[in-house]
Amino acid sequence: MSLQDALYIPVRLLQDRLSFVETDPLPWKESVIVVSWARQYRYYSKQEAPPNLKKFVPHDKFVKSQAYGKDKAKFSFFKTFYSQIWETIFIYYGGFALCWDWAGQLQDWIGYYPSNQILQSIGFSMIYAFISSITSLPLSVYSTFVLEEKHGFNKTTPSIFLTDMLKGWLVGFLLGTPFLWAFLSIFNYAAVLTADQTRIPDPYGIPISYGDPTALQQAHAIAGRTPAITYRSACHPPQHIVVYDTLIKNAKVDGVEAVLAHELGHWYYYHPTKLMLIMQIHTLGIIACFPAFLQSTPLLLSFDFPASVAVHPPVLIAFLLYQAVLTPLDTIVTAGMHAISRHFEFEADRFACELHQEHAIPGSQGMGKRLGEALISIMIDNLATLWIDP
């Protein structure tokens, strides 16, 4: 038995367990609608900052952050409600099937005959994206010109907003069309799609973009000494750490060093590599389950596609409906991935805090205190929510 055959055994077993998807008429549409209705709203009626942050946060800033958070939460609730109503109407009345039919009519109108599934799939994507963009436009306008404007964060003019939206549509069409064409062609001809995601960033010799010469010198010193306790690699070019102006504006030089030490902690513990492997496993799991849905006539019939389309499901349509059905389970998986990411953040914090004690890096004394002060100053300036639901 070849290695390829051995690796395919668990995939084949999984697909056998999911074989019912291709034959059993299940209430897919109703399940997607029901599961998508669940959210929560709390913690914005607090009158004081959390005890461990109270001495660092001016009361007026806390009041402003609570007001900003409450407004965002109200808008988020309305946005969720609006989106759910729209999504429910779209799914219930066969929106996917209608977009597919309109794409076919568009294909006939431009004189492309006989029908081409890839071209119709691209037309479907354009129509679906346009409808989604138009229906969400009022929310975007309100968020930018009412909510963000009220709290002093809006820097966009109506002309810039409109121009950016049109540019987004144009870029999406120019870049998305050839990518989708290639993706569907590969799928249709059962070719192998691979991607090189195994590059491991190298913290040795890191160029740091920063405006303050003193901070630049000190940051280089921290970054230059840290690789001695991590690893060096000649296989990859140097990576960049870009320090944004918001950090420069809100944190002292010592704070910038502390944030840098935290980021270097991620490289020390190989967090990017670990997260990449986790995401690859997650992606492979999703891909392994998809073939069972790729030929599922009952799935398309459940979403109001005519039998003439459902009997030979288009790849793009099958994948979109598969994603909709997968959402409840994938939400649980995503929560687990967030928990892992949070654990990595605490590890990077600990690395920064112990940099002097454990690794004797010169200039790294008091890094924990400096990191905390830097993060708090950024939170205050951005009116971040201080009360977090556990």
XYZ file of C-alpha atoms in Angstrom:
390
model
C 0.000 0.000 0.000
C 1.374 3.382 -0.996
C 1.601 6.337 1.406
C -1.048 8.159 -0.635
C -3.458 5.223 -0.278
C -2.803 5.046 3.460
C -3.507 8.751 3.920
C -6.730 8.465 1.918
C -8.186 5.714 4.145
C -9.526 8.079 6.883
C -10.873 10.439 4.207
C -12.709 7.592 2.492
C -14.123 6.374 5.819
C -15.355 9.893 6.596
C -16.969 10.237 3.194
C -18.655 6.846 3.630
C -20.140 8.022 6.938
C -21.466 11.129 5.173
C -22.920 9.241 2.211
C -26.465 9.906 3.483
C -26.016 13.554 2.445
C -26.219 12.560 -1.218
C -29.495 10.663 -0.864
C -31.523 11.682 2.198
C -33.858 14.717 1.906
C -33.036 16.636 5.094
C -34.377 20.075 6.192
C -31.099 21.865 5.415
C -32.631 25.291 4.732
C -34.726 25.329 7.916
C -31.734 24.184 9.996
C -29.549 27.013 8.705
C -32.240 29.600 9.474
C -32.958 28.321 13.009
C -29.348 27.921 14.157
C -28.307 31.384 12.970
C -30.586 33.159 15.516
C -28.529 33.566 18.745
C -26.637 36.622 20.194
C -26.146 38.510 23.492
C -25.760 42.055 24.862
C -24.460 43.064 28.285
C -21.880 44.835 30.469
C -22.356 48.442 29.259
C -24.283 49.695 32.283
C -21.242 49.553 34.601
C -20.561 52.868 36.331
C -16.927 52.244 37.272
C -13.908 50.725 35.544
C -12.765 47.244 36.634
C -10.868 47.411 39.975
C -7.521 46.430 38.467
C -7.795 49.188 35.833
C -9.566 51.918 37.801
C -6.406 53.712 38.940
C -5.053 53.839 35.382
C -8.194 54.989 33.557
C -9.538 58.546 34.001
C -13.253 58.441 34.809
C -14.204 60.661 31.855
C -12.384 58.290 29.487
C -14.192 55.331 31.037
C -17.555 57.060 30.580
C -16.702 57.778 26.944
C -15.584 54.178 26.355
C -18.816 52.858 27.893
C -20.896 55.194 25.711
C -18.941 54.159 22.623
C -19.208 50.487 23.527
C -22.939 50.769 24.208
C -23.555 52.524 20.892
C -21.515 49.883 19.070
C -23.377 47.092 20.857
C -26.774 48.587 19.971
C -25.682 48.993 16.367
C -24.251 45.471 16.352
C -27.554 44.106 17.632
C -29.517 46.014 14.987
C -27.000 45.000 12.313
C -27.288 41.357 13.358
C -31.088 41.565 13.422
C -31.192 43.330 10.053
C -28.717 40.854 8.531
C -30.573 37.870 9.949
C -33.899 39.153 8.615
C -32.357 39.699 5.199
C -30.552 36.341 5.237
C -33.714 34.541 6.348
C -35.778 36.149 3.579
C -33.039 35.455 1.030
C -32.736 31.779 1.970
C -36.438 31.146 2.563
C -37.474 32.527 -0.818
C -34.742 30.711 -2.727
C -32.285 33.579 -3.158
C -29.398 31.313 -4.149
C -31.533 29.665 -6.830
C -32.740 33.045 -8.130
C -29.178 34.407 -8.390
C -28.153 31.273 -10.277
C -31.090 31.651 -12.653
C -30.318 35.349 -13.233
C -26.688 34.449 -13.956
C -27.916 31.991 -16.585
C -30.154 34.643 -18.127
C -27.216 37.081 -18.158
C -25.110 34.462 -19.898
C -27.806 33.960 -22.536
C -28.180 37.730 -22.959
C -24.500 38.226 -23.787
C -24.817 35.421 -26.328
C -22.693 32.757 -24.660
C -24.297 29.518 -25.771
C -24.310 26.636 -24.936
C -24.409 27.263 -21.207
C -21.041 27.238 -19.409
C -21.076 26.323 -15.712
C -17.899 28.227 -14.839
C -19.080 31.406 -16.553
C -22.500 31.077 -14.910
C -20.787 30.555 -11.526
C -18.818 33.772 -11.998
C -22.010 35.604 -12.942
C -23.717 34.144 -9.871
C -20.858 35.386 -7.646
C -21.069 38.893 -9.118
C -24.853 39.088 -8.660
C -24.727 37.653 -5.134
C -21.884 39.991 -4.108
C -23.676 43.019 -5.585
C -26.947 42.222 -3.786
C -25.103 41.635 -0.501
C -23.202 44.909 -0.898
C -26.322 46.943 -1.693
C -28.331 45.490 1.190
C -25.511 46.217 3.656
C -24.876 49.734 2.303
C -27.248 51.520 4.761
C -25.441 49.831 7.666
C -22.039 50.932 6.369
C -23.238 54.516 5.890
C -24.678 54.669 9.413
C -21.578 53.098 10.983
C -19.217 55.525 9.254
C -21.115 58.817 9.228
C -23.208 58.507 12.386
C -21.664 56.108 14.882
C -17.950 56.739 14.255
C -18.561 60.439 13.588
C -20.356 60.821 16.933
C -17.328 59.489 18.826
C -14.674 61.303 16.779
C -13.239 58.336 14.845
C -14.524 59.066 11.338
C -11.987 60.465 8.880
C -13.944 59.571 5.726
C -15.836 61.987 3.477
C -18.867 60.910 1.404
C -16.842 61.169 -1.809
C -14.048 59.000 -0.388
C -16.623 56.494 0.904
C -18.276 56.224 -2.522
C -14.939 56.065 -4.347
C -13.620 53.341 -2.032
C -16.796 51.302 -2.527
C -16.561 51.519 -6.314
C -12.838 50.714 -6.187
C -13.622 47.709 -4.020
C -16.129 46.427 -6.568
C -13.655 46.960 -9.403
C -10.750 45.276 -7.602
C -13.010 42.416 -6.551
C -14.056 41.879 -10.158
C -10.566 42.185 -11.647
C -8.896 39.939 -9.060
C -11.792 37.681 -8.131
C -12.878 36.696 -11.632
C -9.620 35.041 -12.798
C -9.096 33.454 -9.375
C -12.620 31.997 -9.365
C -12.214 30.817 -12.942
C -8.961 29.028 -12.042
C -10.431 27.603 -8.820
C -13.496 26.168 -10.528
C -11.467 24.868 -13.458
C -9.163 23.027 -11.083
C -12.105 21.574 -9.186
C -13.930 20.544 -12.340
C -10.925 18.701 -13.732
C -10.026 17.126 -10.353
C -6.565 18.689 -10.315
C -4.547 19.111 -7.165
C -4.558 22.517 -5.520
C -1.670 23.212 -3.173
C -0.349 26.292 -1.420
C 2.983 27.008 0.218
C 2.137 28.181 3.709
C 5.159 26.773 5.482
C 7.381 29.855 5.539
C 8.618 30.396 9.061
C 9.420 34.045 9.783
C 12.892 34.656 11.120
C 13.306 37.227 13.918
C 17.077 37.452 13.391
C 18.185 40.736 11.902
C 14.671 42.229 11.972
C 14.315 45.660 10.310
C 12.023 47.795 12.488
C 10.074 50.682 10.995
C 9.879 53.468 13.570
C 10.201 57.235 13.664
C 11.933 57.918 17.006
C 15.759 57.410 16.746
C 16.100 56.628 20.462
C 13.296 54.100 20.374
C 14.679 52.653 17.143
C 18.091 52.113 18.724
C 16.668 50.498 21.854
C 14.192 48.371 19.940
C 16.971 47.091 17.686
C 18.958 46.189 20.769
C 16.086 44.133 22.192
C 15.354 42.476 18.848
C 18.999 41.812 18.119
C 19.638 40.011 21.415
C 16.445 37.973 21.531
C 17.242 35.627 18.576
C 20.177 34.270 20.522
C 17.651 32.497 22.743
C 15.300 31.496 19.927
C 16.652 30.286 16.603
C 18.403 31.467 13.440
C 17.621 30.465 9.908
C 19.350 31.023 6.588
C 16.388 29.682 4.613
C 14.128 32.702 4.797
C 14.628 36.436 4.277
C 14.450 38.782 7.283
C 10.970 39.712 8.463
C 9.672 43.168 9.333
C 8.076 44.449 12.498
C 6.072 47.580 11.735
C 5.284 49.811 14.715
C 2.119 51.755 13.965
C 1.689 55.452 14.683
C -1.084 54.710 17.190
C 1.443 52.900 19.361
C 4.021 55.668 18.897
C 1.451 58.274 19.898
C 0.096 56.510 22.970
C 3.004 54.566 24.427
C 6.357 55.680 25.752
C 9.597 54.334 24.292
C 9.735 51.748 27.107
C 6.203 50.692 26.222
C 7.088 50.217 22.564
C 9.978 47.970 23.624
C 7.594 45.929 25.778
C 5.133 45.453 22.916
C 8.059 44.412 20.711
C 9.147 41.879 23.342
C 5.619 40.434 23.354
C 5.699 40.004 19.564
C 9.107 38.339 19.745
C 7.596 35.953 22.300
C 5.338 34.651 19.555
C 8.405 33.726 17.471
C 10.144 32.204 20.495
C 7.265 29.782 21.075
C 6.695 29.108 17.342
C 3.123 30.402 17.628
C 2.749 31.327 13.909
C 3.879 27.841 12.898
C 1.552 26.148 15.398
C -1.425 28.270 14.335
C -0.648 27.558 10.683
C -0.678 23.798 11.367
C -3.948 24.056 13.315
C -5.580 26.041 10.503
C -4.281 23.543 7.939
C -5.844 20.662 9.879
C -9.092 22.639 10.126
C -9.049 23.361 6.395
C -8.241 19.749 5.517
C -11.180 18.619 7.662
C -13.523 20.959 5.795
C -12.185 19.811 2.417
C -12.436 16.131 3.414
C -16.153 16.492 4.202
C -17.017 18.513 1.104
C -17.138 15.682 -1.505
C -20.172 14.196 0.260
C -22.034 17.488 -0.328
C -20.642 18.053 -3.823
C -23.072 15.541 -5.354
C -25.941 16.113 -2.918
C -29.075 16.652 -4.988
C -31.285 16.848 -1.841
C -29.158 19.722 -0.518
C -29.859 21.895 -3.574
C -33.504 20.876 -3.669
C -33.813 21.987 -0.031
C -32.654 25.468 -1.065
C -35.229 25.675 -3.896
C -32.977 24.877 -6.856
C -34.820 23.217 -9.740
C -34.210 19.514 -10.278
C -32.421 20.263 -13.567
C -29.695 22.079 -11.588
C -29.793 19.935 -8.435
C -29.186 16.677 -10.280
C -25.716 17.923 -11.275
C -24.811 20.447 -8.533
C -22.493 23.271 -9.692
C -19.306 23.271 -7.617
C -19.659 26.861 -6.423
C -23.303 26.439 -5.387
C -22.586 23.170 -3.576
C -19.688 24.796 -1.725
C -21.718 27.864 -0.669
C -24.558 25.721 0.660
C -22.048 23.397 2.329
C -20.560 26.417 4.135
C -24.023 27.495 5.294
C -24.768 24.024 6.673
C -21.309 23.809 8.262
C -21.573 27.152 10.088
C -22.970 25.870 13.437
C -20.261 23.198 13.824
C -17.544 25.497 12.497
C -18.513 28.116 15.094
C -17.631 25.648 17.848
C -14.320 24.826 16.166
C -13.555 28.536 15.738
C -14.230 29.132 19.437
C -11.659 26.454 20.232
C -9.153 28.092 17.900
C -9.767 31.434 19.635
C -9.064 29.757 22.979
C -5.738 28.456 21.639
C -4.883 31.896 20.263
C -5.693 33.464 23.648
C -3.380 30.941 25.335
C -0.612 31.949 22.917
C -1.159 35.626 23.762
C -0.703 34.877 27.467
C 2.468 32.934 26.647
C 3.856 35.894 24.706
C 2.968 38.189 27.632
C 4.831 35.889 30.014
C 7.840 35.826 27.675
C 8.026 39.622 27.776
C 7.573 39.725 31.558
C 10.321 37.139 32.160
C 12.733 38.410 29.515
C 15.161 39.846 32.067
C 14.756 37.246 34.821
C 14.882 34.128 32.635
C 17.075 35.226 29.742
C 19.100 38.160 31.127
C 18.451 40.368 28.090
C 20.001 43.805 28.839
C 17.488 46.663 28.940
C 14.533 44.357 29.595
C 13.974 45.153 33.269
C 10.377 45.792 34.363
C 9.006 44.637 31.029
C 5.707 43.396 32.489
C 4.847 46.768 34.022
C 5.851 48.572 30.847
C 3.765 46.231 28.682
C 0.678 46.704 30.871
C 0.985 50.495 30.826
C 1.445 50.534 27.037
C -1.626 48.389 26.402
C -3.763 50.381 28.846
C -2.784 53.667 27.194
C -3.825 52.290 23.799
C -7.123 51.009 25.218
C -7.890 54.407 26.740
C -7.206 56.298 23.530
C -9.299 53.880 21.432
C -12.180 53.902 23.954
C -11.874 50.120 24.187
C -14.411 48.225 26.272
C -12.921 47.570 29.713
C -15.579 45.177 31.048
C -15.213 41.902 29.155
C -17.723 39.077 29.272
C -15.826 36.027 30.588
